[in-house]
Short mmCIF file of C-alpha atoms in Angstrom, two decimals:
data_model
loop_
_atom_site.label_atom_id
_atom_site.label_comp_id
_atom_site.label_asym_id
_atom_site.label_seq_id
_atom_site.Cartn_x
_atom_site.Cartn_y
_atom_site.Cartn_z
CA MET Z 1 112.64 142.92 94.16
CA ALA Z 2 110.39 140.05 95.51
CA GLU Z 3 110.36 139.90 99.19
CA ASP Z 4 108.71 137.36 101.70
CA SER Z 5 106.29 138.40 104.25
CA GLU Z 6 109.40 139.48 106.61
CA GLY Z 7 110.78 141.81 103.91
CA ASN Z 8 113.61 139.59 103.29
CA PRO Z 9 114.97 139.60 99.75
CA LEU Z 10 113.87 136.32 97.91
CA LEU Z 11 115.27 136.99 94.52
CA ARG Z 12 118.37 139.13 94.66
CA ARG Z 13 119.55 140.51 91.14
CA LEU Z 14 121.71 137.95 89.48
CA ASP Z 15 124.71 138.99 88.06
CA LEU Z 16 125.30 137.53 84.51
CA ARG Z 17 128.54 139.16 83.57
CA LEU Z 18 130.78 136.01 83.63
CA VAL Z 19 127.98 133.60 82.02
CA PRO Z 20 129.50 134.86 78.51
CA ALA Z 21 132.74 133.96 79.57
CA VAL Z 22 131.62 130.52 80.92
CA LEU Z 23 129.69 129.55 77.31
CA VAL Z 24 132.56 130.69 75.34
CA THR Z 25 135.37 129.22 77.17
CA TRP Z 26 133.50 125.88 77.33
CA ALA Z 27 132.63 126.34 73.59
CA ALA Z 28 136.41 126.71 72.89
CA ALA Z 29 137.45 123.93 75.02
CA LEU Z 30 134.88 121.59 73.57
CA ALA Z 31 135.32 122.37 69.81
CA CYS Z 32 139.17 122.47 70.38
CA GLY Z 33 139.62 119.22 72.17
CA VAL Z 34 138.96 117.37 69.00
CA LEU Z 35 140.77 119.33 66.42
CA ALA Z 36 144.37 119.32 65.61
CA ALA Z 37 146.89 121.97 66.75
CA GLY Z 38 146.59 124.43 63.95
CA TRP Z 39 143.00 124.69 64.09
CA SER Z 40 142.91 125.31 67.73
CA ALA Z 41 145.51 127.74 67.22
CA THR Z 42 143.61 129.44 64.49
CA ILE Z 43 140.64 129.54 66.83
CA GLY Z 44 142.50 131.06 69.49
CA ILE Z 45 143.91 133.88 67.33
CA VAL Z 46 140.29 134.49 65.99
CA LEU Z 47 139.01 134.92 69.36
CA ALA Z 48 141.78 136.85 70.69
CA CYS Z 49 141.58 139.19 67.57
CA VAL Z 50 137.56 139.62 68.54
CA GLY Z 51 138.08 140.24 71.92
CA SER Z 52 140.75 143.09 71.38
CA ALA Z 53 138.47 144.48 68.79
CA LEU Z 54 135.69 144.67 71.36
CA LEU Z 55 137.91 145.84 74.28
CA LEU Z 56 139.02 149.09 71.93
CA TYR Z 57 135.35 149.49 71.18
CA SER Z 58 134.54 149.86 74.86
CA ARG Z 59 137.48 152.08 75.43
CA LEU Z 60 136.34 154.41 72.57
CA ARG Z 61 132.93 154.63 74.19
CA ALA Z 62 134.10 155.66 77.44
CA THR Z 63 132.03 158.64 78.00
CA THR Z 64 128.93 156.49 77.18
CA ALA Z 65 126.29 155.11 79.59
CA SER Z 66 127.91 152.40 81.87
CA ARG Z 67 125.74 149.80 80.44
CA ALA Z 68 127.01 150.68 76.86
CA ARG Z 69 130.25 150.20 77.90
CA THR Z 70 129.92 146.92 80.11
CA VAL Z 71 128.59 144.55 77.26
CA PRO Z 72 131.48 144.85 75.02
CA ALA Z 73 133.93 144.81 77.78
CA THR Z 74 132.00 141.55 79.21
CA LEU Z 75 132.20 139.97 75.71
CA ALA Z 76 135.83 140.86 75.33
CA LEU Z 77 136.46 139.12 78.38
CA ALA Z 78 134.64 135.88 77.25
CA CYS Z 79 136.66 135.96 73.93
CA VAL Z 80 139.91 136.43 75.35
CA LEU Z 81 139.24 133.56 78.15
CA GLY Z 82 138.09 131.59 75.46
CA ALA Z 83 141.40 132.18 73.27
CA VAL Z 84 143.38 130.82 76.51
CA ALA Z 85 141.32 127.64 76.26
CA ALA Z 86 141.86 127.22 72.57
CA GLY Z 87 145.89 127.80 73.29
CA HIS Z 88 145.90 125.67 75.94
CA CYS Z 89 143.96 122.72 73.70
CA ALA Z 90 146.51 123.78 70.67
CA PHE Z 91 149.62 123.07 72.78
CA ALA Z 92 148.34 119.69 74.22
CA ALA Z 93 147.45 118.66 70.62
CA GLY Z 94 151.01 119.59 69.47
CA GLU Z 95 152.59 117.82 72.30
CA ARG Z 96 150.74 114.50 71.40
CA ASP Z 97 151.12 115.23 67.59
CA GLN Z 98 155.14 115.92 67.63
CA GLY Z 99 156.22 115.02 71.05
CA PRO Z 100 158.69 112.21 71.61
CA LEU Z 101 156.00 109.62 71.85
CA ALA Z 102 154.29 110.27 68.43
CA ALA Z 103 156.76 108.18 66.57
CA VAL Z 104 155.63 105.01 68.71
CA VAL Z 105 151.73 105.66 69.33
CA GLY Z 106 149.62 103.66 67.03
CA THR Z 107 152.48 101.68 65.17
CA GLN Z 108 151.53 98.38 66.91
CA ALA Z 109 155.14 98.39 67.82
CA GLY Z 110 156.24 96.73 71.29
CA VAL Z 111 157.74 98.64 74.10
CA VAL Z 112 159.94 98.22 77.08
CA ILE Z 113 158.41 100.87 79.32
CA LYS Z 114 159.25 102.53 83.06
CA VAL Z 115 156.21 104.31 84.38
CA ARG Z 116 155.50 105.88 87.79
CA VAL Z 117 152.07 105.23 88.97
CA THR Z 118 150.46 108.40 89.73
CA GLY Z 119 146.97 107.32 90.87
CA SER Z 120 144.83 104.32 92.20
CA PRO Z 121 143.80 101.66 89.91
CA SER Z 122 140.08 101.76 88.75
CA GLU Z 123 138.13 98.99 87.22
CA ALA Z 124 137.41 99.38 83.60
CA PRO Z 125 134.97 96.37 82.29
CA GLN Z 126 135.25 95.77 78.80
CA PRO Z 127 132.31 93.45 77.68
CA GLY Z 128 134.00 92.46 74.35
CA HIS Z 129 137.34 91.55 75.66
CA SER Z 130 137.56 87.96 76.58
CA GLY Z 131 140.36 88.26 79.34
CA GLY Z 132 137.75 89.16 81.85
CA THR Z 133 137.94 92.61 84.00
CA ARG Z 134 140.68 95.32 82.86
CA TRP Z 135 142.15 97.77 85.15
CA SER Z 136 142.90 101.09 84.51
CA VAL Z 137 146.06 102.87 86.05
CA PRO Z 138 147.22 106.60 85.76
CA ALA Z 139 150.84 106.67 85.24
CA SER Z 140 153.71 108.93 84.11
CA LEU Z 141 156.25 108.17 81.87
CA VAL Z 142 159.87 107.36 83.13
CA ASP Z 143 161.71 106.14 79.88
CA LEU Z 144 160.66 103.44 77.29
CA THR Z 145 162.76 101.68 74.54
CA SER Z 146 161.21 100.71 71.12
CA GLY Z 147 163.28 99.54 68.10
CA GLY Z 148 166.85 100.13 70.05
CA ASN Z 149 165.90 103.43 70.77
CA VAL Z 150 165.33 104.85 74.43
CA ILE Z 151 162.89 107.68 75.04
CA ARG Z 152 163.24 109.42 78.25
CA ASP Z 153 160.63 112.03 78.60
CA SER Z 154 157.49 113.10 80.85
CA ALA Z 155 154.30 112.18 79.64
CA SER Z 156 150.91 111.41 81.25
CA LEU Z 157 149.83 107.92 80.20
CA VAL Z 158 146.87 105.42 80.88
CA VAL Z 159 147.81 101.88 81.54
CA MET Z 160 145.06 99.18 80.78
CA GLY Z 161 145.98 95.89 82.14
CA ASP Z 162 144.66 92.79 83.66
CA ASP Z 163 144.00 91.73 87.10
CA ALA Z 164 148.04 92.19 88.02
CA TRP Z 165 147.75 95.49 87.86
CA ARG Z 166 144.96 95.59 90.60
CA ASP Z 167 147.26 96.12 93.39
CA VAL Z 168 149.75 98.52 92.24
CA ARG Z 169 150.38 101.58 94.32
CA PRO Z 170 150.88 105.42 93.78
CA GLY Z 171 154.66 106.25 93.94
CA GLN Z 172 155.61 102.92 92.78
CA LEU Z 173 158.12 102.80 89.95
CA LEU Z 174 157.17 99.97 87.22
CA ARG Z 175 158.66 98.01 84.25
CA THR Z 176 156.49 96.25 81.68
CA THR Z 177 155.86 95.70 77.84
CA GLY Z 178 153.14 96.48 75.68
CA THR Z 179 152.06 98.79 72.98
CA LEU Z 180 151.11 102.44 72.89
CA LYS Z 181 147.79 103.81 71.33
CA GLU Z 182 146.00 106.95 70.68
CA ILE Z 183 144.00 108.15 73.13
CA ARG Z 184 140.34 109.31 72.69
CA PRO Z 185 139.78 113.00 71.90
CA GLY Z 186 139.14 115.00 74.81
CA GLN Z 187 141.51 113.17 76.97
CA SER Z 188 144.65 114.95 78.29
CA GLU Z 189 146.83 111.76 78.35
CA ALA Z 190 149.58 111.14 75.76
CA ALA Z 191 148.79 107.84 74.93
CA VAL Z 192 147.24 104.62 76.29
CA LEU Z 193 149.71 101.67 77.08
CA THR Z 194 148.10 98.31 76.94
CA ALA Z 195 150.11 96.30 79.07
CA THR Z 196 151.09 92.78 77.63
CA THR Z 197 153.09 91.44 80.81
CA ARG Z 198 152.98 91.73 84.45
CA PRO Z 199 154.35 94.79 86.18
CA VAL Z 200 157.67 94.50 87.75
CA VAL Z 201 158.13 96.90 90.56
CA MET Z 202 161.74 98.65 90.29
CA GLY Z 203 161.24 100.76 93.42
CA SER Z 204 159.06 103.22 95.02
CA VAL Z 205 159.00 107.14 95.71
CA PHE Z 206 156.94 108.82 98.42
CA ASP Z 207 153.72 109.58 97.38
CA LEU Z 208 151.09 111.27 99.24
CA GLN Z 209 148.42 108.99 97.40
CA ASP Z 210 150.02 105.78 98.55
CA SER Z 211 149.58 106.77 102.34
CA ALA Z 212 145.83 108.06 101.46
CA ALA Z 213 145.82 104.49 99.80
CA LYS Z 214 146.73 102.97 102.84
CA LEU Z 215 144.14 104.99 104.81
CA ARG Z 216 141.31 103.70 102.83
CA GLU Z 217 142.53 100.31 103.26
CA HIS Z 218 142.30 100.72 107.12
CA LEU Z 219 139.11 102.34 106.90
CA ARG Z 220 137.91 99.36 104.75
CA ASP Z 221 139.10 96.89 107.52
CA ALA Z 222 137.64 99.06 110.07
CA ALA Z 223 134.27 98.48 108.72
CA GLY Z 224 134.88 94.78 107.77
CA TRP Z 225 132.75 93.75 110.90
CA LEU Z 226 129.48 95.62 109.76
CA PRO Z 227 126.98 93.99 107.39
CA PRO Z 228 127.86 93.36 104.01
CA ASP Z 229 125.74 96.40 102.89
CA ALA Z 230 127.20 98.84 105.43
CA ALA Z 231 130.79 97.19 104.95
CA GLY Z 232 130.70 98.15 101.20
CA LEU Z 233 128.92 101.24 101.42
CA LEU Z 234 130.64 103.26 104.35
CA PRO Z 235 133.95 103.43 102.33
CA GLY Z 236 132.10 104.36 99.45
CA MET Z 237 130.39 107.25 100.72
CA VAL Z 238 133.33 108.34 102.80
CA THR Z 239 136.41 108.07 100.09
CA GLY Z 240 134.75 106.64 97.11
CA ASP Z 241 136.08 103.26 97.66
CA THR Z 242 133.52 100.89 96.23
CA SER Z 243 135.59 97.87 95.75
CA GLU Z 244 133.49 95.89 98.46
CA LEU Z 245 130.21 97.44 97.35
CA PRO Z 246 127.64 94.55 96.60
CA GLU Z 247 126.62 94.66 93.16
CA SER Z 248 122.95 94.36 93.93
CA LEU Z 249 123.20 97.11 96.29
CA GLU Z 250 124.93 99.03 93.47
CA ALA Z 251 122.35 98.25 90.91
CA ASP Z 252 119.46 99.23 93.60
CA MET Z 253 121.29 102.73 93.83
CA LYS Z 254 121.66 103.33 90.21
CA THR Z 255 117.80 102.30 89.80
CA THR Z 256 116.61 104.74 92.74
CA GLY Z 257 119.11 107.64 91.33
CA MET Z 258 121.23 107.61 94.79
CA VAL Z 259 124.34 106.05 93.19
CA HIS Z 260 125.78 109.50 93.39
CA LEU Z 261 126.33 108.77 97.22
CA THR Z 262 129.43 106.36 96.43
CA ALA Z 263 131.18 108.77 94.67
CA VAL Z 264 132.74 111.88 96.03
CA SER Z 265 130.60 114.77 95.09
CA GLY Z 266 130.33 118.35 95.92
CA ALA Z 267 127.74 117.17 98.74
CA ASN Z 268 130.65 115.57 100.43
CA CYS Z 269 132.92 118.30 99.99
CA SER Z 270 130.51 120.73 101.36
CA LEU Z 271 129.99 118.55 104.51
CA ILE Z 272 133.58 118.19 105.13
CA LEU Z 273 133.77 122.15 104.76
CA GLY Z 274 131.08 122.64 107.03
CA GLY Z 275 132.04 120.23 109.66
CA PHE Z 276 135.62 122.22 109.78
CA ILE Z 277 134.13 125.71 109.73
CA LEU Z 278 131.82 124.50 112.63
CA VAL Z 279 134.99 123.54 114.44
CA ALA Z 280 136.63 126.76 113.90
CA ARG Z 281 133.72 128.79 115.01
CA ILE Z 282 133.75 126.35 118.26
CA LEU Z 283 137.30 127.34 118.90
CA ARG Z 284 136.69 130.92 118.13
CA LEU Z 285 139.10 131.17 115.37
CA ALA Z 286 139.59 134.64 113.57
CA ARG Z 287 137.83 134.62 110.07
CA PRO Z 288 141.22 134.07 108.26
CA PHE Z 289 142.47 131.53 110.44
CA ALA Z 290 138.97 129.83 110.19
CA ALA Z 291 139.04 130.02 106.48
CA ALA Z 292 142.71 128.84 106.36
CA PHE Z 293 141.67 125.78 108.59
CA ALA Z 294 138.55 124.74 106.77
CA GLY Z 295 140.76 125.25 103.65
CA CYS Z 296 143.36 122.72 105.01
CA GLY Z 297 140.76 120.34 106.13
CA LEU Z 298 139.20 120.09 102.62
CA ALA Z 299 142.76 119.55 101.22
CA ALA Z 300 143.21 116.82 103.42
CA PHE Z 301 140.18 114.76 102.48
CA VAL Z 302 140.96 115.86 98.76
CA VAL Z 303 144.23 113.82 99.32
CA LEU Z 304 142.54 111.08 101.21
CA VAL Z 305 140.07 110.17 98.50
CA GLY Z 306 142.55 110.82 95.71
CA PRO Z 307 143.24 114.31 93.82
CA GLU Z 308 141.87 113.26 90.58
CA PRO Z 309 139.81 115.80 88.46
CA SER Z 310 136.76 114.49 89.66
CA VAL Z 311 137.33 115.24 93.32
CA LEU Z 312 138.81 118.47 92.30
CA ARG Z 313 135.78 119.61 90.81
CA ALA Z 314 133.86 118.31 93.49
CA ALA Z 315 135.47 120.24 95.96
CA VAL Z 316 135.37 123.58 94.12
CA MET Z 317 131.51 122.91 93.47
CA GLY Z 318 130.89 121.90 96.81
CA PHE Z 319 132.40 125.06 98.35
CA VAL Z 320 130.17 127.13 95.82
CA GLY Z 321 127.28 125.22 96.80
CA MET Z 322 127.63 125.48 100.59
CA ALA Z 323 128.16 128.98 100.19
CA ALA Z 324 125.22 129.38 98.34
CA LEU Z 325 122.95 127.93 101.09
CA THR Z 326 124.52 129.66 103.89
CA GLY Z 327 124.61 133.34 102.44
CA GLY Z 328 128.37 133.42 101.47
CA LEU Z 329 130.19 134.90 98.77
CA ARG Z 330 128.77 138.29 99.59
CA GLY Z 331 125.43 137.01 98.02
CA ARG Z 332 127.00 136.37 94.54
CA PRO Z 333 127.28 132.76 94.39
CA LEU Z 334 126.41 132.64 90.78
CA THR Z 335 129.64 135.02 90.03
CA PHE Z 336 131.66 132.66 91.92
CA LEU Z 337 130.41 129.61 90.31
CA CYS Z 338 130.98 131.25 86.89
CA LEU Z 339 134.35 131.88 87.89
CA ALA Z 340 135.33 128.47 89.37
CA THR Z 341 133.92 126.77 86.17
CA VAL Z 342 135.96 129.05 83.91
CA VAL Z 343 139.15 128.38 86.26
CA LEU Z 344 138.56 124.64 85.88
CA LEU Z 345 138.16 124.71 82.13
CA LEU Z 346 141.33 126.71 81.68
CA LEU Z 347 143.65 124.42 83.98
CA ASP Z 348 142.04 121.16 82.29
CA PRO Z 349 140.10 121.92 78.82
CA THR Z 350 139.15 118.19 78.74
CA LEU Z 351 136.61 119.03 81.33
CA ALA Z 352 134.42 120.12 78.46
CA THR Z 353 133.84 116.79 77.06
CA SER Z 354 133.06 115.46 80.78
CA PHE Z 355 129.19 114.73 81.77
CA GLY Z 356 130.48 114.44 85.10
CA PHE Z 357 131.58 117.71 84.96
CA LEU Z 358 128.42 119.02 83.11
CA LEU Z 359 126.31 117.16 85.93
CA SER Z 360 128.36 118.92 88.58
CA VAL Z 361 127.87 122.24 87.15
CA LEU Z 362 124.36 121.92 86.67
CA ALA Z 363 123.42 120.60 90.21
CA THR Z 364 125.51 123.53 91.76
CA LEU Z 365 123.57 125.75 89.63
CA GLY Z 366 120.21 124.32 90.53
CA ILE Z 367 121.42 124.87 94.13
CA VAL Z 368 122.58 128.24 93.63
CA LEU Z 369 119.55 129.51 91.54
CA LEU Z 370 116.53 127.69 92.97
CA ALA Z 371 117.41 125.93 96.40
CA SER Z 372 116.83 128.94 98.64
CA ARG Z 373 113.87 129.82 96.53
CA ILE Z 374 112.16 126.49 96.67
CA ALA Z 375 112.84 126.55 100.52
CA SER Z 376 111.34 129.83 100.92
CA TRP Z 377 108.03 128.44 99.76
CA PHE Z 378 107.63 126.11 102.73
CA PRO Z 379 105.06 127.25 105.33
CA ASP Z 380 106.51 128.49 108.43
CA ALA Z 381 105.67 125.50 110.29
CA ILE Z 382 107.96 122.99 108.30
CA PRO Z 383 111.33 123.22 109.99
CA ARG Z 384 114.14 124.78 107.93
CA TRP Z 385 116.20 121.53 107.76
CA LEU Z 386 113.60 119.74 106.18
CA ALA Z 387 112.57 122.75 103.65
CA VAL Z 388 116.04 122.66 102.61
CA GLY Z 389 116.70 118.71 102.51
CA VAL Z 390 113.80 118.79 99.85
CA SER Z 391 114.76 121.99 98.26
CA VAL Z 392 118.36 120.57 97.40
CA PRO Z 393 118.04 117.51 95.89
CA LEU Z 394 114.96 118.85 93.79
CA SER Z 395 116.51 121.83 92.64
CA ALA Z 396 119.68 119.80 91.25
CA GLN Z 397 117.35 117.15 89.75
CA VAL Z 398 115.46 119.49 87.99
CA LEU Z 399 118.61 120.98 86.09
CA CYS Z 400 120.47 117.65 85.66
CA GLY Z 401 117.18 115.48 84.80
CA PRO Z 402 117.70 116.28 80.95
CA VAL Z 403 121.10 115.40 80.80
CA ILE Z 404 120.73 112.24 83.21
CA VAL Z 405 118.14 110.75 80.37
CA ALA Z 406 120.45 111.81 77.78
CA LEU Z 407 123.07 109.40 79.19
CA GLN Z 408 120.45 106.79 80.40
CA PRO Z 409 116.85 106.91 78.74
CA GLN Z 410 115.48 105.97 82.17
CA PHE Z 411 113.14 107.86 84.71
CA SER Z 412 113.22 106.93 88.53
CA PRO Z 413 110.06 108.09 89.87
CA TYR Z 414 111.15 107.59 93.30
CA ALA Z 415 114.68 109.30 92.73
CA LEU Z 416 113.39 112.38 94.60
CA ILE Z 417 111.71 111.13 97.88
CA ALA Z 418 114.67 108.36 97.95
CA ASN Z 419 117.06 111.16 98.18
CA VAL Z 420 114.74 113.41 100.48
CA ILE Z 421 114.64 110.36 102.64
CA ALA Z 422 118.33 109.39 102.78
CA GLY Z 423 119.66 113.12 102.94
CA PRO Z 424 119.67 113.09 106.62
CA LEU Z 425 121.71 109.96 106.95
CA VAL Z 426 124.47 111.18 104.58
CA ALA Z 427 126.14 113.60 106.98
CA PRO Z 428 126.65 111.11 109.55
CA VAL Z 429 128.07 108.79 107.37
CA THR Z 430 130.42 111.36 105.82
CA ILE Z 431 131.57 113.06 109.10
CA LEU Z 432 131.71 110.20 111.52
CA GLY Z 433 133.17 108.17 108.61
CA SER Z 434 135.92 110.59 107.97
CA LEU Z 435 136.51 111.00 111.87
CA ALA Z 436 137.09 107.14 111.83
CA VAL Z 437 139.86 107.17 109.00
CA PRO Z 438 142.78 108.64 111.11
CA LEU Z 439 141.62 106.51 114.08
CA SER Z 440 141.65 103.16 112.09
CA ALA Z 441 145.10 104.01 111.04
CA ILE Z 442 146.05 103.11 114.88
CA HIS Z 443 143.96 100.12 115.15
CA PRO Z 444 140.97 98.86 113.40
CA TRP Z 445 139.10 98.74 116.80
CA ALA Z 446 140.03 102.38 118.10
CA ALA Z 447 137.65 103.45 115.11
CA ALA Z 448 134.94 101.10 116.42
CA LEU Z 449 132.78 103.77 117.75
CA PRO Z 450 132.37 106.13 115.03
CA THR Z 451 132.37 103.30 112.57
CA ALA Z 452 129.45 101.85 114.24
CA LEU Z 453 127.32 105.01 114.39
CA ALA Z 454 128.10 105.88 110.66
CA GLY Z 455 127.57 102.07 109.67
CA ALA Z 456 124.32 102.50 111.29
CA SER Z 457 123.31 105.44 109.00
CA ALA Z 458 124.95 103.55 106.05
CA ILE Z 459 122.47 100.84 106.73
CA GLY Z 460 119.66 103.22 106.62
CA VAL Z 461 120.84 104.45 103.53
CA ALA Z 462 120.93 100.99 101.86
CA GLY Z 463 117.73 100.26 103.13
CA VAL Z 464 116.16 103.31 101.40
CA ALA Z 465 117.95 102.05 98.03
CA ARG Z 466 116.68 98.47 98.30
CA PHE Z 467 113.13 99.47 99.44
CA PHE Z 468 112.39 101.94 96.80
CA ALA Z 469 114.08 99.65 94.03
CA GLY Z 470 111.77 97.08 94.94
CA LEU Z 471 108.76 99.15 94.41
CA PRO Z 472 106.49 98.49 91.08
CA GLY Z 473 107.62 100.89 88.44
CA ALA Z 474 111.24 102.19 90.12
CA ALA Z 475 112.80 102.20 86.81
CA LEU Z 476 110.75 103.29 83.62
CA PRO Z 477 111.72 103.54 80.27
CA TRP Z 478 112.08 106.82 78.79
CA ALA Z 479 112.35 108.27 75.09
CA GLU Z 480 115.74 108.57 73.96
CA GLY Z 481 117.58 111.23 72.11
CA PRO Z 482 116.36 114.82 71.62
CA ALA Z 483 112.76 113.96 72.12
CA GLY Z 484 113.52 112.39 75.44
CA ILE Z 485 115.77 115.57 76.54
CA VAL Z 486 112.96 117.90 75.55
CA ALA Z 487 110.39 115.69 77.28
CA MET Z 488 112.35 115.61 80.68
CA ALA Z 489 112.87 119.47 80.68
CA VAL Z 490 108.95 119.89 80.09
CA SER Z 491 108.58 117.69 83.14
CA SER Z 492 111.14 119.08 85.25
CA ALA Z 493 109.21 122.58 84.78
CA VAL Z 494 105.48 120.99 85.37
CA THR Z 495 107.38 119.67 88.55
CA MET Z 496 108.40 122.82 89.87
CA LEU Z 497 104.96 124.25 89.21
CA ILE Z 498 103.11 121.66 91.06
CA VAL Z 499 105.53 122.33 93.96
CA TRP Z 500 104.92 126.00 93.82
CA THR Z 501 101.23 125.65 93.59
CA SER Z 502 101.27 122.86 96.59
CA LEU Z 503 103.05 125.01 98.89
CA GLN Z 504 101.98 128.44 97.99
CA PRO Z 505 98.23 128.21 97.48
CA SER Z 506 97.99 131.98 98.39
CA GLY Z 507 100.30 133.11 95.55
CA VAL Z 508 98.30 130.98 93.27
CA LEU Z 509 94.97 132.85 94.10
CA ARG Z 510 97.00 135.98 93.61
CA TRP Z 511 98.32 134.96 90.36
CA ILE Z 512 94.50 134.18 89.25
CA VAL Z 513 93.21 137.29 90.59
CA VAL Z 514 95.76 139.14 88.46
CA LEU Z 515 95.21 137.18 85.50
CA HIS Z 516 91.44 137.66 85.85
CA HIS Z 517 91.56 141.44 86.11
CA ARG Z 518 94.22 141.69 83.14
CA LEU Z 519 91.76 139.62 81.23
CA ILE Z 520 88.82 141.81 82.01
CA VAL Z 521 90.81 144.89 81.04
CA VAL Z 522 91.59 143.51 77.59
CA LEU Z 523 88.14 142.30 76.89
CA GLY Z 524 86.97 145.69 77.97
CA ARG Z 525 89.10 147.31 75.36
CA LEU Z 526 88.31 144.87 72.52
CA ASP Z 527 84.27 145.67 73.42
CA ARG Z 528 84.94 149.44 73.18
CA ARG Z 529 86.67 149.02 69.69
CA ARG Z 530 83.23 147.42 68.25
#
């Protein structure tokens, strides 16, 4: 085991036993998400049979070495979990293909439908659509009428509508007309409703998301007096509300690789969770009560920003990432990362097709495997907070880079330095902005002080994005396809090598000495054979 100068372990033995479970579960969910129910069920049965055979084999070899028993048992667990994911996909596909909506979906027949809004509207631009901006609204079916037949059932829908749908609220009961279309492969909803008329409000039911939406509006109003960049960026960094974010600033943040700051990510959840843990320590709460207090605080934050799949996965990955950096989870953050990934995939197999989920897992994996190691390379003269501030974005970027260039073949040479400089400003924006949310519900000026302080930091973040986006070569073209992915992977490896050689010159010299010695030994052996 490698140790630093103080004898502390730098490279703990990794527990890889759950890695096969992640790979098999992810592969099963990815494949079965686009297959018919019958094929998904078949894959599930095959995996279950293979898992049972491996488990029986491991039991028969109970008298052999522990390693010989562990490998089959580990693979058996992976197959069983993959079978569960395949079964989930088969059930969902069966509901879509044979459910009550199957006869209506894709027929282009008009329907009169009543739905309950289950989430906040989000902008869904469609370049080929002449009607301008479209809005996507998550909803659940109450009833629909088509061809004189009335269908009453529960099913998740996505409503696509014009600007009239922009202001609908979670919990509202709406009536409209439209046509039902098939969902894209890999999505969990039963159908897409293309609305042809304005929504008519039939009533509403209490919904936590509606209350959370009002709190987000209060924060947006409380930040309205700030400069435009801060007024748009502050709600975006705190609650993911980018409705007031200037388009030019959003473009600059995309150019500099900082756009993730305007979405609720694992970093936001880590900061919120860490803040509640700090408060619990100040109050000297016992560990169980402190854990419950921090968990309730994180749950409240999730409700505030909206319990959508992206937010839930960010909360889980944020918890794992923070524990990895603080040495929690009993030194086994990789095990808990694998466990969290498997649980999320089993609950929602459609995450397997989500690039956002993939990037979230890879970023957390980079923090788990590399962040502490990179931070240990820094000399003792460098403050710990600065070492962590550099190592966290670098470790995440190393693993996420190949996927990012696959989505957008563009290289941002200033992304790392921009994120490092903006990093210290993220915590004040997130924590003070979250503090301003309940105060803004009382009155906008009640939140004036935390809003002003958070806004000052938001101005700094915006300034960093605009400065680096304006530099020459801020966005360089990159090769597309597999060549671009491989090139970015090689570039990431070279970057890690450069960082290590720069921060650990003594380690480089030791490696050179070792290689020189081994070369002499090899040459000596070759010379004796002559």
